[in-house]
PDB file of C-alpha atoms in Angstrom:
ATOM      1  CA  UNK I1287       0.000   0.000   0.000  1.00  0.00           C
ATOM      2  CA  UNK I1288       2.681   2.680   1.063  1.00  0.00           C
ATOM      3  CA  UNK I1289       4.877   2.126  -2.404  1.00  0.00           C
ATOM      4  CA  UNK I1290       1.675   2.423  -4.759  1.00  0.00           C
ATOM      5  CA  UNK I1291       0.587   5.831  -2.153  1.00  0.00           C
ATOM      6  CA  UNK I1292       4.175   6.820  -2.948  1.00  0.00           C
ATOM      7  CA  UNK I1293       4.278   6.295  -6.726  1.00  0.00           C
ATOM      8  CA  UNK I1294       0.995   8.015  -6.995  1.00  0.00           C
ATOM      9  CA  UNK I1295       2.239  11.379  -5.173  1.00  0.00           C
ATOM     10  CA  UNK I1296       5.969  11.098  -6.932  1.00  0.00           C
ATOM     11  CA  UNK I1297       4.457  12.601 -10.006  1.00  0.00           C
ATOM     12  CA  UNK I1298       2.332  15.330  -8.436  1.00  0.00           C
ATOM     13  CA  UNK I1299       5.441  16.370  -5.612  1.00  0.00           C
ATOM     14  CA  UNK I1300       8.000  16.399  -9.179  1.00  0.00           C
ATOM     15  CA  UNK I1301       5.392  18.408 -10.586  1.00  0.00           C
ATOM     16  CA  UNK I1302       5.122  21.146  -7.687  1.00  0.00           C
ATOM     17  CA  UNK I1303       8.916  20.736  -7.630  1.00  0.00           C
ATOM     18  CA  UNK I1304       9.426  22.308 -11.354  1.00  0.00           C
ATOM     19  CA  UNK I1305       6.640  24.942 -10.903  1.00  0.00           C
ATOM     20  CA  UNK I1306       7.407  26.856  -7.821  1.00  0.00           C
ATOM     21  CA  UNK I1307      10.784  27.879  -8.721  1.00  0.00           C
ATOM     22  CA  UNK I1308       8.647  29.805 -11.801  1.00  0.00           C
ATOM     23  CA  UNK I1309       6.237  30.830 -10.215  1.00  0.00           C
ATOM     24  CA  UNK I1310       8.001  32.607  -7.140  1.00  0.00           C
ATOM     25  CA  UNK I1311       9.977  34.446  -9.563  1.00  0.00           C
ATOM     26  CA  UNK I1312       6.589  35.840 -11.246  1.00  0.00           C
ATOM     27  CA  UNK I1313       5.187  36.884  -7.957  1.00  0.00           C
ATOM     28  CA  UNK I1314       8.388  38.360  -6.692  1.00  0.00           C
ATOM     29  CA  UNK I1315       9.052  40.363  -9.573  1.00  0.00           C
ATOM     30  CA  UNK I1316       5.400  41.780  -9.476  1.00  0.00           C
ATOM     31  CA  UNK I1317       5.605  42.321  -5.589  1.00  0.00           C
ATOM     32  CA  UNK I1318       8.601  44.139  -6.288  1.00  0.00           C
ATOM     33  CA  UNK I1319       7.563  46.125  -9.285  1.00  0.00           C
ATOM     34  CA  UNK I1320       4.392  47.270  -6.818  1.00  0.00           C
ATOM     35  CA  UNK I1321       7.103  48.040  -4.099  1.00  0.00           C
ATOM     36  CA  UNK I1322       8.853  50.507  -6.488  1.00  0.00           C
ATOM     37  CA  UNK I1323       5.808  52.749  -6.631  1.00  0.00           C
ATOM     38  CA  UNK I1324       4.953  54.108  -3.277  1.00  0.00           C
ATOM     39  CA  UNK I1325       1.641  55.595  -3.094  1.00  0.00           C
ATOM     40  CA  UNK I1326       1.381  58.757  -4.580  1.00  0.00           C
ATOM     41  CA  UNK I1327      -1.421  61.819  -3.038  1.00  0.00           C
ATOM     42  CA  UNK I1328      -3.720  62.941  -5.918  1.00  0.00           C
ATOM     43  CA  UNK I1329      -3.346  66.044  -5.372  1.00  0.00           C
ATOM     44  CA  UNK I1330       0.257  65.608  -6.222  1.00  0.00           C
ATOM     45  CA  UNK I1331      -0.566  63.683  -9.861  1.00  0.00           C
ATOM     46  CA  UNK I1332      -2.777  66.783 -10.376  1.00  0.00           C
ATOM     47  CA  UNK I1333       0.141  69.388  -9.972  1.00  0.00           C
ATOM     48  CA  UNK I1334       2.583  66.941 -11.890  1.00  0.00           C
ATOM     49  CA  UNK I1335       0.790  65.906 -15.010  1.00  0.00           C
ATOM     50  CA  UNK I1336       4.435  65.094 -17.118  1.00  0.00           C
ATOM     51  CA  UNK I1337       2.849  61.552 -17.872  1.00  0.00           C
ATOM     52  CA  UNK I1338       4.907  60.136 -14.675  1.00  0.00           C
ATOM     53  CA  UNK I1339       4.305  56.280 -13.363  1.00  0.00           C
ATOM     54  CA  UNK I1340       2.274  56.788 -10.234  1.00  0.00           C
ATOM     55  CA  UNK I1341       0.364  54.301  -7.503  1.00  0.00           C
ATOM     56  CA  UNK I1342      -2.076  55.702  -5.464  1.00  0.00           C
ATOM     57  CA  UNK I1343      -4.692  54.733  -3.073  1.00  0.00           C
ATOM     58  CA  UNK I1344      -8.852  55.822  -2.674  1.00  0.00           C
ATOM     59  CA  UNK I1345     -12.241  54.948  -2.820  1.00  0.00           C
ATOM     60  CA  UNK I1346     -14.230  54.599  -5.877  1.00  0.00           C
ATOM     61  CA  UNK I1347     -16.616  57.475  -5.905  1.00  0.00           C
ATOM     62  CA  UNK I1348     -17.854  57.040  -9.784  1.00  0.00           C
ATOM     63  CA  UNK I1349     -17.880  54.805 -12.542  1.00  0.00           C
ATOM     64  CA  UNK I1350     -18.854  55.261 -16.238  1.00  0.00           C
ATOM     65  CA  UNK I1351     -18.685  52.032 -18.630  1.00  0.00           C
ATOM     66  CA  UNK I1352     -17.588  52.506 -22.215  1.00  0.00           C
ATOM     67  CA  UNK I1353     -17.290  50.210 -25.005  1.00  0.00           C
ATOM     68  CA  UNK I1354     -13.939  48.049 -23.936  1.00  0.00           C
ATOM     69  CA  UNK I1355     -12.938  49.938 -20.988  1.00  0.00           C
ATOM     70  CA  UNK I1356     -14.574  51.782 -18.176  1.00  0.00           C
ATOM     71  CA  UNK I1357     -13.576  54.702 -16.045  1.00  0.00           C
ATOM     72  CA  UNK I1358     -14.106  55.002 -12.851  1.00  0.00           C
ATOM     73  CA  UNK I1359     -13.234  58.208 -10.382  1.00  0.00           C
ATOM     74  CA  UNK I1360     -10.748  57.661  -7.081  1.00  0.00           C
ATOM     75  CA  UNK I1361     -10.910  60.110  -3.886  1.00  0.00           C
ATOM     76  CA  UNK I1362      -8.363  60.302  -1.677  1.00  0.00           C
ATOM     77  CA  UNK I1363      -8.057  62.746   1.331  1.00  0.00           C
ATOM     78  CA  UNK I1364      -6.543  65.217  -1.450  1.00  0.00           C
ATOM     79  CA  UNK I1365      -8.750  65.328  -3.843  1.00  0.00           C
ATOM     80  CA  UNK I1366     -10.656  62.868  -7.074  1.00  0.00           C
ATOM     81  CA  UNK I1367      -9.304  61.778  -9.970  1.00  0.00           C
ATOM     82  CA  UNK I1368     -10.332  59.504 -13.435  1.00  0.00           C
ATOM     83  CA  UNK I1369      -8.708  56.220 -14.238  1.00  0.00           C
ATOM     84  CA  UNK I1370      -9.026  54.672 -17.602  1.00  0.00           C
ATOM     85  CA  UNK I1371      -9.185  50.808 -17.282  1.00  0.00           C
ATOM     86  CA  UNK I1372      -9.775  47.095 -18.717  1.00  0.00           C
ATOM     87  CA  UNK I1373     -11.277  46.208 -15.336  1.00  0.00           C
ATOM     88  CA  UNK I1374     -14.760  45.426 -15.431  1.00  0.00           C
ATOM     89  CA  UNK I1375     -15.421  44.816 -11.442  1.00  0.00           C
ATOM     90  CA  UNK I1376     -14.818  48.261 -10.014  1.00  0.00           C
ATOM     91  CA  UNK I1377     -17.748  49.270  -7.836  1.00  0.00           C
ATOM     92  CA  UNK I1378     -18.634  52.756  -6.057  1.00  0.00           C
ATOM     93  CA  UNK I1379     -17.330  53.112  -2.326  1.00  0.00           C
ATOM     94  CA  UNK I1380     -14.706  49.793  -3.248  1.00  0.00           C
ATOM     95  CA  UNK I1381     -11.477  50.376  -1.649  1.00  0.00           C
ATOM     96  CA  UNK I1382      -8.263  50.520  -5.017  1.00  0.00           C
ATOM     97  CA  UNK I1383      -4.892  50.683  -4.889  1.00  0.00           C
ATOM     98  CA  UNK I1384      -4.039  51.908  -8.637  1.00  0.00           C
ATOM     99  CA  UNK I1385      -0.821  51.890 -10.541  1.00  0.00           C
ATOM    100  CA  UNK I1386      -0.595  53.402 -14.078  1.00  0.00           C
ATOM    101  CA  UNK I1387       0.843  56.518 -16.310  1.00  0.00           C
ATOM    102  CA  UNK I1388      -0.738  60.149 -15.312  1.00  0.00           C
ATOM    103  CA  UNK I1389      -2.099  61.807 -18.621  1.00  0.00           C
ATOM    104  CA  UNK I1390      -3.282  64.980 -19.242  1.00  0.00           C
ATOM    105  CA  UNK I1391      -6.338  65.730 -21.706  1.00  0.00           C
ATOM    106  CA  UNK I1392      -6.226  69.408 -22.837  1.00  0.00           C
ATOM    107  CA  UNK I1393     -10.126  70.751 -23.565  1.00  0.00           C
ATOM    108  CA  UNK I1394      -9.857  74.496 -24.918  1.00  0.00           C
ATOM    109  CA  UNK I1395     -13.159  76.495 -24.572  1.00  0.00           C
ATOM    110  CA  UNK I1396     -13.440  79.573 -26.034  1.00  0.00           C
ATOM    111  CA  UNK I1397      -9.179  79.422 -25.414  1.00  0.00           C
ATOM    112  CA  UNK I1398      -9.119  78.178 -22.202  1.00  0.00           C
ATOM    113  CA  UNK I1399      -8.324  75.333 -21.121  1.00  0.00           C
ATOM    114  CA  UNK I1400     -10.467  73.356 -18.877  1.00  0.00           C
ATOM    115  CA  UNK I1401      -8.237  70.052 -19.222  1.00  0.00           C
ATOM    116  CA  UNK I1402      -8.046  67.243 -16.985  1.00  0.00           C
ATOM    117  CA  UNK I1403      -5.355  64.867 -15.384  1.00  0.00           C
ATOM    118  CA  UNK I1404      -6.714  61.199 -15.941  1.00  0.00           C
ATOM    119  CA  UNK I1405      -4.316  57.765 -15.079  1.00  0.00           C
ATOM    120  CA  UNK I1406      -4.403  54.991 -17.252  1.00  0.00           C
ATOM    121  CA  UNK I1407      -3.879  51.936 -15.362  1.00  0.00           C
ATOM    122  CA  UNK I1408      -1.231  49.295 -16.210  1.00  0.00           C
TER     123      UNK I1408
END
């Protein structure tokens, strides 16, 4: 009984042997890229539009669906802001952490512009 218990699990242990070493190196290099990027104020991506990388942190205060993306609108203690995404499960008053590029839309009316910072998220 033991040997056939043991040449039934040899396979599966083997398996899980060749896999972790690729898959810790996945997550490590994606906990380290989110390490990188410490969370940014919004009022700061709104005074620094230059299309920097930025993380930041809020609660979802507004979504709007579009075709093949959605955008929804974050508020932190600073201030709101619109992120473009591929996400499709982003609900009011849930809790993000967001990393992406900071944008900036110009809108001239009647030649002034009335832009507006946005983050497209990675």
């Amino acid at each position: 009984m033991r040997s056939a218990k043991c040449a039934y699990l040899a396979p599966l242990y083997l398996t899980i042997f060749l896999l972790l070493p690729g898959l810790s190196s996945c997550g490590n290099l994606q906990i380290s890229n989110l390490r990188l990027l410490s969370p940014t104020v919004i009022s700061d991506i709104k005074a620094q539009h230059d299309e920097a990388t930025v993380s930041l942190q809020g609660k979802v205060v507004n979504v709007v669906p579009l075709i093949q993306q959605q955008v929804y609108q974050v508020q932190d203690s600073t201030g709101k802001i619109w992120v473009l995404t591929h996400r499709s499960n982003v609900r009011v008053a849930d809790q993000v952490s967001v990393a992406g590029k900071a944008h900036y839309q110009r809108i001239s009316i009647d030649g002034k512009d009335v832009g507006e910072v946005y983050v497209e998220e990675n």
